[in-house]
Backbone as ProteinMPNN parsed JSONL, in Angstrom:
{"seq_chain_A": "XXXXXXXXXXXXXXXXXXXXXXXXXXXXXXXXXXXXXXXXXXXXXXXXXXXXXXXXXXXXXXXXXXXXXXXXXXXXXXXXXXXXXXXXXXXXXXXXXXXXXXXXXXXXXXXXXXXXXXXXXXXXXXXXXXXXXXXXXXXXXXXXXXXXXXXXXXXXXXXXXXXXXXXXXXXXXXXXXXXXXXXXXXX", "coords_chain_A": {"N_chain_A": [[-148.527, 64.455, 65.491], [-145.679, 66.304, 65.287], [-142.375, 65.803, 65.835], [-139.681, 67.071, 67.967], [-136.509, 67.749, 67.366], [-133.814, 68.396, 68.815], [-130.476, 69.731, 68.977], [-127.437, 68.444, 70.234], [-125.719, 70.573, 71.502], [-125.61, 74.038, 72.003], [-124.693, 77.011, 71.265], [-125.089, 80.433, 72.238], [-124.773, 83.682, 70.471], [-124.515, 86.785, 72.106], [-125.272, 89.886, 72.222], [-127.77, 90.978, 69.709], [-128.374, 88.264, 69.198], [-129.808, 87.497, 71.842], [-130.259, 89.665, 73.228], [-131.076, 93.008, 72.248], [-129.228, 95.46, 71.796], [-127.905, 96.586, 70.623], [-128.431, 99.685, 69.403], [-127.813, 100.948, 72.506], [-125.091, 100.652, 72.81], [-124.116, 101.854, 70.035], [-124.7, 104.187, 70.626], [-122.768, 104.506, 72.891], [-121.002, 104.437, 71.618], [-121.029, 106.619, 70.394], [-120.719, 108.785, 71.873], [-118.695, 108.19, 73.626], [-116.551, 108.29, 71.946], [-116.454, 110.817, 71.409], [-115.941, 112.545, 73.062], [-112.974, 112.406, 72.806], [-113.137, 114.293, 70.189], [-114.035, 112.386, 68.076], [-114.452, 109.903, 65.389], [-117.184, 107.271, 64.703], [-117.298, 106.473, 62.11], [-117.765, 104.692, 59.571], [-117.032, 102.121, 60.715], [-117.903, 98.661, 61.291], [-119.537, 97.299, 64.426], [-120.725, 95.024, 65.315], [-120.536, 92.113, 66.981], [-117.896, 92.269, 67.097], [-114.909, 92.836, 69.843], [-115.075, 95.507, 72.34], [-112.12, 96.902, 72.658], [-111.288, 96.174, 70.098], [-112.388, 97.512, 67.842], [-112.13, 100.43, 68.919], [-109.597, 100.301, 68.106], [-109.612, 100.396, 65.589], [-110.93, 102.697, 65.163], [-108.626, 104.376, 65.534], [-107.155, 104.175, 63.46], [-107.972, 106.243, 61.442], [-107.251, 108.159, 62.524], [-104.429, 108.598, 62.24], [-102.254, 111.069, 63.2], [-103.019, 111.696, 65.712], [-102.809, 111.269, 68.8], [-104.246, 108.565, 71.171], [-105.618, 107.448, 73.945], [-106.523, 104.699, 73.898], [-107.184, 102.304, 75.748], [-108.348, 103.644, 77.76], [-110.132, 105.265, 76.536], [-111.445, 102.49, 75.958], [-112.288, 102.044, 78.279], [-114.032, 104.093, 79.041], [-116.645, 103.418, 77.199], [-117.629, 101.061, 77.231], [-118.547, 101.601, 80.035], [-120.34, 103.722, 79.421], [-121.993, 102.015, 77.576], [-123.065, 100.145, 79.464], [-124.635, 101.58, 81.463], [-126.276, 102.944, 79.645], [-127.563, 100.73, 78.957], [-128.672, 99.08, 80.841], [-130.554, 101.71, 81.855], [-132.304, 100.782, 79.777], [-133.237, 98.082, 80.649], [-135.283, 95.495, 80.699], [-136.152, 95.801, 78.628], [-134.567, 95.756, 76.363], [-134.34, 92.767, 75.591], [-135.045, 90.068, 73.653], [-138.037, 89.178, 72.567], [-139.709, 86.407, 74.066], [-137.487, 85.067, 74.949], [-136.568, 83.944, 78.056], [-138.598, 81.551, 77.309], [-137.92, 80.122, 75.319], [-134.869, 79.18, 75.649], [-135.218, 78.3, 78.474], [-136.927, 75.481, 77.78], [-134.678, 74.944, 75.99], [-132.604, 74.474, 77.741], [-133.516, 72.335, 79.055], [-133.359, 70.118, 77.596], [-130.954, 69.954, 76.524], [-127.429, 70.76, 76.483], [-126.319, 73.696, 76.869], [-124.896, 77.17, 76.265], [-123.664, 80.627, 76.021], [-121.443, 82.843, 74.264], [-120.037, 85.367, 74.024], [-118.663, 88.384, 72.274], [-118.697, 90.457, 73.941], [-118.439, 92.306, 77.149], [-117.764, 90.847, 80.552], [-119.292, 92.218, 82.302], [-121.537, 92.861, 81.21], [-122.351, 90.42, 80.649], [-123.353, 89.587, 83.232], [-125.222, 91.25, 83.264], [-127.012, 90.341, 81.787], [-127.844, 87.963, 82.429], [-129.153, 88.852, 84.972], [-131.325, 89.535, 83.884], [-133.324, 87.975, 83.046], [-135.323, 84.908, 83.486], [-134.293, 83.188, 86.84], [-134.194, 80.245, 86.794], [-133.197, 79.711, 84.211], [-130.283, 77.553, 83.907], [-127.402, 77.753, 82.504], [-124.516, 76.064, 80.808], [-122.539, 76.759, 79.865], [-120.153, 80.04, 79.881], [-119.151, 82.104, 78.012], [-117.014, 85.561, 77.3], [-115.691, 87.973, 76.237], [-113.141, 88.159, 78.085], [-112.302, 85.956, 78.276], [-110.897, 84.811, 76.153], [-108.566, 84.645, 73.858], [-108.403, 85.709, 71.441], [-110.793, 87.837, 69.265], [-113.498, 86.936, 68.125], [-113.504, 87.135, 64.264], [-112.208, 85.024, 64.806], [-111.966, 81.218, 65.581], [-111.829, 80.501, 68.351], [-113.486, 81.067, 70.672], [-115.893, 79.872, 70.379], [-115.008, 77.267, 69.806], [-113.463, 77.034, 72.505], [-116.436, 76.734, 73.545], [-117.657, 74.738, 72.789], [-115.96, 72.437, 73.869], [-115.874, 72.577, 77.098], [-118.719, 72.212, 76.872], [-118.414, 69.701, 76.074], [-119.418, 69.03, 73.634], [-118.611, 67.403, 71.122], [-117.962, 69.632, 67.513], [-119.149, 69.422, 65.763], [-121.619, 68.539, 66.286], [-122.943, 70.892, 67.88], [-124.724, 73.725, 67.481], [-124.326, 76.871, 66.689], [-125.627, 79.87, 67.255], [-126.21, 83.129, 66.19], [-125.354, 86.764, 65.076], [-123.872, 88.422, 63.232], [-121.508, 88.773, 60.877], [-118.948, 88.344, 61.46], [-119.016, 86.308, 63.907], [-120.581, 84.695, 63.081], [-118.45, 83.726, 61.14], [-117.116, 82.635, 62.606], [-118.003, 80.463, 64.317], [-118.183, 78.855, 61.949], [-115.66, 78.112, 61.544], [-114.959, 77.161, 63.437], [-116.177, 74.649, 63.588], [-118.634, 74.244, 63.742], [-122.332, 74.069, 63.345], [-124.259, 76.323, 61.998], [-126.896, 78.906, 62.814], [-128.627, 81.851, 61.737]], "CA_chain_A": [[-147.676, 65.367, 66.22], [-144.82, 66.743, 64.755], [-141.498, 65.178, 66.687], [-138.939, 67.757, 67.801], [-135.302, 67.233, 67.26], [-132.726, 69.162, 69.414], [-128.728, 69.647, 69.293], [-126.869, 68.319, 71.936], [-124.895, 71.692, 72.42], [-126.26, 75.171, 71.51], [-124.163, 78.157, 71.438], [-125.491, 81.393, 71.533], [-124.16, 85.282, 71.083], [-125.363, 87.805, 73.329], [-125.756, 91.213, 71.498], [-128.293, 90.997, 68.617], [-129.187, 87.203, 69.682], [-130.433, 86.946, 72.836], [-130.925, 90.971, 73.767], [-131.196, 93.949, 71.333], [-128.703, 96.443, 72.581], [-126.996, 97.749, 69.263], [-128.697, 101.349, 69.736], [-127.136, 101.505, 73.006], [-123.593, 100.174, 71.879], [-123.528, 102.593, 69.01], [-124.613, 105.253, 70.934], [-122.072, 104.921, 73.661], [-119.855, 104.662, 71.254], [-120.782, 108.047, 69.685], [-120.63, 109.54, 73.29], [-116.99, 108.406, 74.291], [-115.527, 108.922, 71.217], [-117.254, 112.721, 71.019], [-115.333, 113.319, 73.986], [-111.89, 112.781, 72.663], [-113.633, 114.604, 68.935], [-113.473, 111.139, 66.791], [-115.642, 109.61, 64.918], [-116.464, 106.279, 64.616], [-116.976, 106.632, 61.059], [-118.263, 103.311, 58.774], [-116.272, 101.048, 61.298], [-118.889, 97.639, 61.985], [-119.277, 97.018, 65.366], [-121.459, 93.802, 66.171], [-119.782, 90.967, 67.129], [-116.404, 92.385, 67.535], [-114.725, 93.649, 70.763], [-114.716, 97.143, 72.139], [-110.903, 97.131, 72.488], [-110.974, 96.135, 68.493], [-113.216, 98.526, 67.024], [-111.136, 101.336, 69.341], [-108.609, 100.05, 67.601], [-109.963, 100.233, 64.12], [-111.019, 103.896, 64.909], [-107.345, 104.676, 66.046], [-106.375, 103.973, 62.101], [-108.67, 106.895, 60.858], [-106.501, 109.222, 63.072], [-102.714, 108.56, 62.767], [-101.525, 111.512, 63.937], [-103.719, 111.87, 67.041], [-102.715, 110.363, 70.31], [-105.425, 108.204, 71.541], [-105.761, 106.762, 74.529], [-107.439, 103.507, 73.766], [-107.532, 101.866, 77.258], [-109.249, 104.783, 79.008], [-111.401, 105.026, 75.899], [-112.487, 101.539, 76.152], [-113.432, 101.81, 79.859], [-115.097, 104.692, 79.054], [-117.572, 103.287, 76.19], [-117.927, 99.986, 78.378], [-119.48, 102.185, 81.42], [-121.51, 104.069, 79.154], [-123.073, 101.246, 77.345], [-123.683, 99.967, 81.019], [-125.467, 102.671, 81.756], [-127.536, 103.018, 79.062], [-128.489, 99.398, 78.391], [-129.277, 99.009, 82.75], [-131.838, 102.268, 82.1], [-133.278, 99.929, 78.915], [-133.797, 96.875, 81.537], [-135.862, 94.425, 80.12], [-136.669, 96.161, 76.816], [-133.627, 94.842, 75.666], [-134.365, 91.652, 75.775], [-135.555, 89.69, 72.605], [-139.143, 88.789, 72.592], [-139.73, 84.374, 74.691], [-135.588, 84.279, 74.991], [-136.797, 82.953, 78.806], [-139.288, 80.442, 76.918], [-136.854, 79.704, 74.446], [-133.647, 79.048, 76.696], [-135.831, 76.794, 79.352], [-136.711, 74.58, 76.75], [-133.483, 74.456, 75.483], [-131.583, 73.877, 78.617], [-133.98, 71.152, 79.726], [-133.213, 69.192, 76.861], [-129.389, 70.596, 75.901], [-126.6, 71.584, 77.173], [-126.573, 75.596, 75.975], [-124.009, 78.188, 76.825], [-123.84, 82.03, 75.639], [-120.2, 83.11, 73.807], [-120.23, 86.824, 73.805], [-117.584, 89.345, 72.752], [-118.719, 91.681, 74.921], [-117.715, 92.198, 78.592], [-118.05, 89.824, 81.442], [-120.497, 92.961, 83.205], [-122.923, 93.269, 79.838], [-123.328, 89.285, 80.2], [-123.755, 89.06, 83.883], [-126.229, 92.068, 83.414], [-128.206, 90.002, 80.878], [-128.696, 86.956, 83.523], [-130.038, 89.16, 86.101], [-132.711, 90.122, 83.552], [-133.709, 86.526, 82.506], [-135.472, 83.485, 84.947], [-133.496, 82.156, 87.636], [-134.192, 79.01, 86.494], [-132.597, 78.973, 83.159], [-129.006, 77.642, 83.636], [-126.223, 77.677, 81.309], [-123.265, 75.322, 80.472], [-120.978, 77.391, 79.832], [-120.752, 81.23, 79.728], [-117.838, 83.309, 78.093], [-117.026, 86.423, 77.13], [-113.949, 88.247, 75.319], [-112.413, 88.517, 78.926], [-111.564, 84.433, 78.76], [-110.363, 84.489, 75.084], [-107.168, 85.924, 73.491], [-109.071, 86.013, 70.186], [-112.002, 87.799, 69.403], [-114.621, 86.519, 66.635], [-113.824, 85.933, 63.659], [-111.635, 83.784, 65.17], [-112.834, 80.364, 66.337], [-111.387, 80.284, 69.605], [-114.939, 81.065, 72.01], [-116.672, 78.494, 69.81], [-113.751, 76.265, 69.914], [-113.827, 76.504, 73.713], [-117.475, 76.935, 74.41], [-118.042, 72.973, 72.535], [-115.39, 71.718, 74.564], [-116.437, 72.829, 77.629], [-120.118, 71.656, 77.284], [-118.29, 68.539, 76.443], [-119.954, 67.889, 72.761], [-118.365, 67.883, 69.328], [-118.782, 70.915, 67.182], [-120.539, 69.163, 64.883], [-122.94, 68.628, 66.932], [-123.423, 72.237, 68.21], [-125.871, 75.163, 66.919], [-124.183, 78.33, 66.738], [-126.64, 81.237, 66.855], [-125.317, 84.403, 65.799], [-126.039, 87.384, 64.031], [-122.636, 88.986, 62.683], [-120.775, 88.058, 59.635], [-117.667, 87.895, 62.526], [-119.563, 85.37, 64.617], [-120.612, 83.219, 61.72], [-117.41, 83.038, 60.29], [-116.038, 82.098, 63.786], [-119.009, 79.435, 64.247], [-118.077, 77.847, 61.144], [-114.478, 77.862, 61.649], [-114.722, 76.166, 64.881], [-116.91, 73.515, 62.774], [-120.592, 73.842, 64.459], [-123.4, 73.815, 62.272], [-124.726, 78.056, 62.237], [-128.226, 79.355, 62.514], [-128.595, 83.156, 62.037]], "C_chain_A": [[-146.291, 65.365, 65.586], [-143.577, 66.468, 65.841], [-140.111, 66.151, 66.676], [-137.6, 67.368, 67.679], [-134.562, 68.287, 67.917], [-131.114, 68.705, 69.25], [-128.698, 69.505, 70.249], [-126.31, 69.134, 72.445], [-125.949, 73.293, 71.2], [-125.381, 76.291, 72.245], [-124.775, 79.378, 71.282], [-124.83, 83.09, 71.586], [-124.959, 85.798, 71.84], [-125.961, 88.899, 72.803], [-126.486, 90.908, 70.099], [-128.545, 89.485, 68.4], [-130.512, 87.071, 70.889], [-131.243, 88.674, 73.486], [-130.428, 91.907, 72.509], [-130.976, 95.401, 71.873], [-127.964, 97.393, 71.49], [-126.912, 98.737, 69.627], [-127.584, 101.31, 70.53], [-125.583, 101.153, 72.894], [-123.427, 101.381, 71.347], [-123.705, 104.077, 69.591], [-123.709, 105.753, 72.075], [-121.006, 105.213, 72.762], [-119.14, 106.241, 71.233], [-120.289, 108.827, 70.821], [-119.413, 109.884, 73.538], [-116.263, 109.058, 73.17], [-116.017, 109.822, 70.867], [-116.16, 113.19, 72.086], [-113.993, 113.231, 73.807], [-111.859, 113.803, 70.773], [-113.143, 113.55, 68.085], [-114.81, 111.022, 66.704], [-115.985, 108.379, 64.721], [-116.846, 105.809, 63.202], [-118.496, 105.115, 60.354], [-117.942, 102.499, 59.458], [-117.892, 99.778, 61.848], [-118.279, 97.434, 63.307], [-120.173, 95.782, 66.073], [-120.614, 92.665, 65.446], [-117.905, 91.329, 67.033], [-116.726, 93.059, 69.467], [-114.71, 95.219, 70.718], [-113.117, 97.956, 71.725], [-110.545, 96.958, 70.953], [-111.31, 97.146, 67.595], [-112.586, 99.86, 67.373], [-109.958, 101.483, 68.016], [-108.521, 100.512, 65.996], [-110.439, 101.741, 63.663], [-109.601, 104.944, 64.868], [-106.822, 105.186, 64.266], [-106.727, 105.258, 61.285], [-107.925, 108.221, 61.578], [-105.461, 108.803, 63.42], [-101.941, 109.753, 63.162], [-101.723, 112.073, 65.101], [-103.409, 110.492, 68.332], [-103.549, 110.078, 71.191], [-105.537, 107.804, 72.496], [-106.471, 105.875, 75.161], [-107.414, 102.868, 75.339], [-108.712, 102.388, 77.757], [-110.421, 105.27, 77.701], [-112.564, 103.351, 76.163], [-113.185, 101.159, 76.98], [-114.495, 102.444, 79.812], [-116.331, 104.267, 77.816], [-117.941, 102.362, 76.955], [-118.521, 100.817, 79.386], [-120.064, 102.768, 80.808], [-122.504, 103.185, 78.541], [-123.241, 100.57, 78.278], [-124.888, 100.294, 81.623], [-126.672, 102.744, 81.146], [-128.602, 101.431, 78.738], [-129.18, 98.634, 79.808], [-130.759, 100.279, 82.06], [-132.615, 101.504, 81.181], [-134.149, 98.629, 80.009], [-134.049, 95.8, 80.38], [-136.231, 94.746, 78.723], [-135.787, 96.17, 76.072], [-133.427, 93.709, 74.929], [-135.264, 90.783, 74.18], [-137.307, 88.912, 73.193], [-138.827, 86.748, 72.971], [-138.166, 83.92, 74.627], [-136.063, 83.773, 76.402], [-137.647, 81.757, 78.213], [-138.398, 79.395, 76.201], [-135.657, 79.162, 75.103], [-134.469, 77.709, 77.723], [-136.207, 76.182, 78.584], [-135.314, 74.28, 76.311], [-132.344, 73.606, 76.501], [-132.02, 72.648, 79.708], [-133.86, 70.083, 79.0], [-131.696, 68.779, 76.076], [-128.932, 70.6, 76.828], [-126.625, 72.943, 75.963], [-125.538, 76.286, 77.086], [-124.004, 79.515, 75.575], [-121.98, 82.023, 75.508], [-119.967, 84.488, 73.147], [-118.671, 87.464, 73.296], [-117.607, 90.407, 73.496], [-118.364, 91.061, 76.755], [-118.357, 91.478, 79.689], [-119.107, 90.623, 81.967], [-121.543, 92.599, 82.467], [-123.461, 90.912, 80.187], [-123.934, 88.792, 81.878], [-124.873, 90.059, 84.355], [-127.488, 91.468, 82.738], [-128.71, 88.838, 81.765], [-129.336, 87.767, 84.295], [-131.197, 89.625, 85.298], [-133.414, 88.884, 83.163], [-134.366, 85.635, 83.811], [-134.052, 82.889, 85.305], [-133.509, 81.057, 87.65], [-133.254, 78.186, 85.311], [-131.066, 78.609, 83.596], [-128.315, 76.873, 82.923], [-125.007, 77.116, 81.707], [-122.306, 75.564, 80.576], [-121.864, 79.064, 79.33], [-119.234, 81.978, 79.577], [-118.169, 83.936, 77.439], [-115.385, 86.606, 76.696], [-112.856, 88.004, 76.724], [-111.416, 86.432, 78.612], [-111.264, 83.649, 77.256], [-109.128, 85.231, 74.732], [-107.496, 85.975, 72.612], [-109.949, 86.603, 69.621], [-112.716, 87.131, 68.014], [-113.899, 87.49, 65.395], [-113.286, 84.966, 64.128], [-112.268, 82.351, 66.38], [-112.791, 79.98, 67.271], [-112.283, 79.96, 70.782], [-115.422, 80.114, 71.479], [-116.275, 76.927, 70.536], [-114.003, 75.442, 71.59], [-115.359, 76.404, 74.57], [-117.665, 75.507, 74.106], [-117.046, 72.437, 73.124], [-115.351, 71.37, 75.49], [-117.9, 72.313, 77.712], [-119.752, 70.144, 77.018], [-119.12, 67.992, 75.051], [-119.125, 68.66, 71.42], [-118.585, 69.213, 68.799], [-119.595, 70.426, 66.487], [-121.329, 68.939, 65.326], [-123.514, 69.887, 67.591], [-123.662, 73.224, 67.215], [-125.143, 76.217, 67.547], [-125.173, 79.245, 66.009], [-125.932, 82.189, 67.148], [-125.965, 85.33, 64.799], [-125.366, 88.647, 63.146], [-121.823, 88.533, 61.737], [-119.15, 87.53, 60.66], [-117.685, 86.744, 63.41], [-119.795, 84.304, 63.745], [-119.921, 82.844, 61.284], [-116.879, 82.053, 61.669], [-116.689, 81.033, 64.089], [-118.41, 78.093, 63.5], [-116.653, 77.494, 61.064], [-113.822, 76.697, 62.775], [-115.318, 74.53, 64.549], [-118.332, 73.073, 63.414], [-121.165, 74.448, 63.424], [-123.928, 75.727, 63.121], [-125.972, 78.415, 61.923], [-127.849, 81.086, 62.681], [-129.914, 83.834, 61.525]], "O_chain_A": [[-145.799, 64.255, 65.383], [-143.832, 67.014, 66.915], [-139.421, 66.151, 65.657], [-137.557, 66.19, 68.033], [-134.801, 69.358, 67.359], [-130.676, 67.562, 69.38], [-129.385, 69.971, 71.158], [-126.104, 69.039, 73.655], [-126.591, 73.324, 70.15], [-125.335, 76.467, 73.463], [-125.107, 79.595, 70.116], [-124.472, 83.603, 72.646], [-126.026, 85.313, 72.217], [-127.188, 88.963, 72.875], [-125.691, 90.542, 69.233], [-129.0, 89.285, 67.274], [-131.681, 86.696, 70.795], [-132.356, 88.815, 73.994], [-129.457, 91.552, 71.84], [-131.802, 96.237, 72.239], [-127.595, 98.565, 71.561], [-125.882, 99.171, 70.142], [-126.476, 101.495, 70.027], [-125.024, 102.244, 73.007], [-122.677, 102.151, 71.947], [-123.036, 105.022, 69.173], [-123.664, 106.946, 72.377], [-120.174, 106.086, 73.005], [-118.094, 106.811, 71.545], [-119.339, 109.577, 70.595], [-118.911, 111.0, 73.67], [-115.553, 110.058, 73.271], [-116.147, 109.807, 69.643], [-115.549, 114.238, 71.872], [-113.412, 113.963, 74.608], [-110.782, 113.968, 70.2], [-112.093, 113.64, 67.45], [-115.796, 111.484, 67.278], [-114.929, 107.825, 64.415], [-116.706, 104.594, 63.062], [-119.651, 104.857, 60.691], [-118.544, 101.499, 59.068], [-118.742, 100.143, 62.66], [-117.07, 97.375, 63.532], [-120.245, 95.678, 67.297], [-120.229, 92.372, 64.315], [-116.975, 90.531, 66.917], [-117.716, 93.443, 70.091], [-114.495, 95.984, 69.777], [-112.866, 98.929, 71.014], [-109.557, 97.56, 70.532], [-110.575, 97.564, 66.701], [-112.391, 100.603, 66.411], [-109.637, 102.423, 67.289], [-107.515, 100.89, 65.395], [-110.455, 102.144, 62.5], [-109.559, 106.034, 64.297], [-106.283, 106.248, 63.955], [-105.913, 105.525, 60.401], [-108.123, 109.316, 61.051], [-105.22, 108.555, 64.601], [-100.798, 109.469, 63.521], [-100.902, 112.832, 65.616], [-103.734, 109.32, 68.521], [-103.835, 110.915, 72.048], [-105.919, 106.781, 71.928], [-106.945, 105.891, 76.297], [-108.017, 103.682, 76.038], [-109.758, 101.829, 78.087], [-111.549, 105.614, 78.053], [-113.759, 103.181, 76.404], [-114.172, 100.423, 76.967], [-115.6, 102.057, 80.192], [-117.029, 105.262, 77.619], [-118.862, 102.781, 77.657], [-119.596, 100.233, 79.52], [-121.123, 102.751, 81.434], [-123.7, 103.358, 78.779], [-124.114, 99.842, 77.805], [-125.808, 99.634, 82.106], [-127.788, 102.67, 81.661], [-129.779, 101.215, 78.447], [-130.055, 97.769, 79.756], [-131.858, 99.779, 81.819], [-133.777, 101.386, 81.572], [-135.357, 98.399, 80.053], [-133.305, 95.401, 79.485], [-136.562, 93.933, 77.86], [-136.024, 96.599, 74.942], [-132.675, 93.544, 73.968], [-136.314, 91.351, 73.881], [-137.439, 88.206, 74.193], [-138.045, 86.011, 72.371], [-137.723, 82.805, 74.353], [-136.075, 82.562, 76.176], [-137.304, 80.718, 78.777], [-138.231, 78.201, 76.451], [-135.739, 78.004, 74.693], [-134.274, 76.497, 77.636], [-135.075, 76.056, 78.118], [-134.966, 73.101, 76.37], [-131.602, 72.649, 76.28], [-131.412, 72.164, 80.663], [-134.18, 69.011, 79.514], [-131.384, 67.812, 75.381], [-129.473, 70.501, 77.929], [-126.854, 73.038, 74.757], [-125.408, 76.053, 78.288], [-124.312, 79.306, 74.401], [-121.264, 81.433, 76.318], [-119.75, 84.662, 71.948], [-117.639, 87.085, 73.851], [-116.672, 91.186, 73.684], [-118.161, 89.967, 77.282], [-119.587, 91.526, 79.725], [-120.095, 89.933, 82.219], [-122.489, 92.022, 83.005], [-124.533, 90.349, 79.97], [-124.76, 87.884, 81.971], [-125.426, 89.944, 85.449], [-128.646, 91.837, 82.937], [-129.928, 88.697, 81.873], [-130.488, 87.349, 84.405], [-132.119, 90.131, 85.938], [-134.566, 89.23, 82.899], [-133.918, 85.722, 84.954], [-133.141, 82.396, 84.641], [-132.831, 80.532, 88.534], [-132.805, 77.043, 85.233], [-130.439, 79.667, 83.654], [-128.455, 75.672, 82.694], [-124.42, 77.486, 82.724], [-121.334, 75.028, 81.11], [-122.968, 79.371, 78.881], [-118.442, 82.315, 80.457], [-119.189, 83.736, 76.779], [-114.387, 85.889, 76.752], [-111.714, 87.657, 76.422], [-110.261, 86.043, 78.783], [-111.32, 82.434, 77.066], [-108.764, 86.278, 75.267], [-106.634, 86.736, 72.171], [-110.422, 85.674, 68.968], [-112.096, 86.968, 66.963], [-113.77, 88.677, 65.692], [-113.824, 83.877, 63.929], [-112.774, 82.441, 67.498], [-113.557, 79.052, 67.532], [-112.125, 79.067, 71.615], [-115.437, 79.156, 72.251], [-116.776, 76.055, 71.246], [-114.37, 74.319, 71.937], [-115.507, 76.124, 75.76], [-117.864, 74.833, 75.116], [-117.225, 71.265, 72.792], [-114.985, 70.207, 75.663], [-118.229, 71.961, 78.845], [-120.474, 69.282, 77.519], [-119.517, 66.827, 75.053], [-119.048, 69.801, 70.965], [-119.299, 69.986, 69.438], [-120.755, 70.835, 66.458], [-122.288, 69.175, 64.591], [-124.717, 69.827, 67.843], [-122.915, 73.496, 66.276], [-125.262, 76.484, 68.742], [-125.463, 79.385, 64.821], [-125.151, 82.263, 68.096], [-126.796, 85.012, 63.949], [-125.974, 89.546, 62.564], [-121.343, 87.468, 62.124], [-118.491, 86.51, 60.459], [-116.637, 86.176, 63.718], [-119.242, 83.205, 63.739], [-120.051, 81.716, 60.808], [-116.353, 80.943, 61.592], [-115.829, 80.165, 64.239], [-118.203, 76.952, 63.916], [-116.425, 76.456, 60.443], [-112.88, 75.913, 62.897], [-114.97, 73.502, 65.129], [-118.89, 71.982, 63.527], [-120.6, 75.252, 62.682], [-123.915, 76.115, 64.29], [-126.293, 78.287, 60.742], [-127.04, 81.54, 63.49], [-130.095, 85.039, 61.696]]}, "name": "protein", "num_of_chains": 1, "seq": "XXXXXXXXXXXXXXXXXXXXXXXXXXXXXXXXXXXXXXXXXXXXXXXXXXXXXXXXXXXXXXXXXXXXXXXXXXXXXXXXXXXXXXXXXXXXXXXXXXXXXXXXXXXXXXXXXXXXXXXXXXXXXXXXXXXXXXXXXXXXXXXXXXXXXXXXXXXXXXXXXXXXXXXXXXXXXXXXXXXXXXXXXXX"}
């Protein structure tokens, strides 16, 4: 029998880890920003914030007056929307199998840049059994990914080293921020 070995902490992202929401992401994007006529061009958007990527579309129109706020609510309630009518077909193929195992033998917490709704939409689709360590989101950072700040505080918070924590991730923004924080990175 082959003898398993587990990390004592396990971090994981949310979008394009644990559920497979891109589509609707990119397509709210297209939505909101159709309705002020922008575009959102080449700009990457996994693993950053919405308020960043706004931001990053803003640059592609300097002499248009944008109003990023009331854009970013509005892309946030449409990818709401659309990733609620997805439900469960979001969801990555045994992430409940995967997760109860993990959190019966770990401590594990989720370190999203997306919004406190999108992650307390992804527990209600998961077993009520699995629970998590720790659970943030951009709302309880002043940094977003790359910077190692959520990392930083998600291994401090569960209370283990980074070197001893597994960051899973699947963004060149997340990985850098992983390894910056100094946890060992699976992607």
């Amino acid at each position: 029998m082959i003898e398993q070995k587990f990390f004592p902490g396990y971090l994981f992202d949310l979008d394009g880890v644990l559920i497979d929401s891109m589509q609707q992401h990119t397509e709210a994007f297209r939505l909101a920003l159709d309705q002020y006529n922008l575009l959102l061009g080449d700009v990457e958007i996994a693993g950053r914030s919405t308020m960043e990527i706004i931001e990053e579309v803003q640059l592609s129109y300097p002499d248009d007056e944008i109003p990023i706020v009331e854009l970013v609510v509005l892309k946030q309630t449409i990818a709401r929307d659309l990733i609620k009518i997805a439900g469960q077909e979001i969801l990555f193929p045994h992430v409940d199998e995967v997760l109860l195992r993990l959190t019966s033998v770990s401590k594990v917490g989720i370190c999203t840049s997306g919004s406190r709704s999108s992650l307390e939409f992804f527990l209600s689709l998961i077993s009520s059994a699995i629970k998590f360590d720790v659970l943030l989101c951009a709302d309880d950072v002043t940094h977003s990914k790359p910077d190692p700040e959520i990392y930083l505080k998600g291994a401090s918070r569960l209370g283990v080293a980074t070197k001893h924590v597994l960051v899973v991730e699947d963004s060149l923004s997340g990985i850098k921020a992983g390894l910056l924080a100094g946890c060992q990175v699976a992607q």
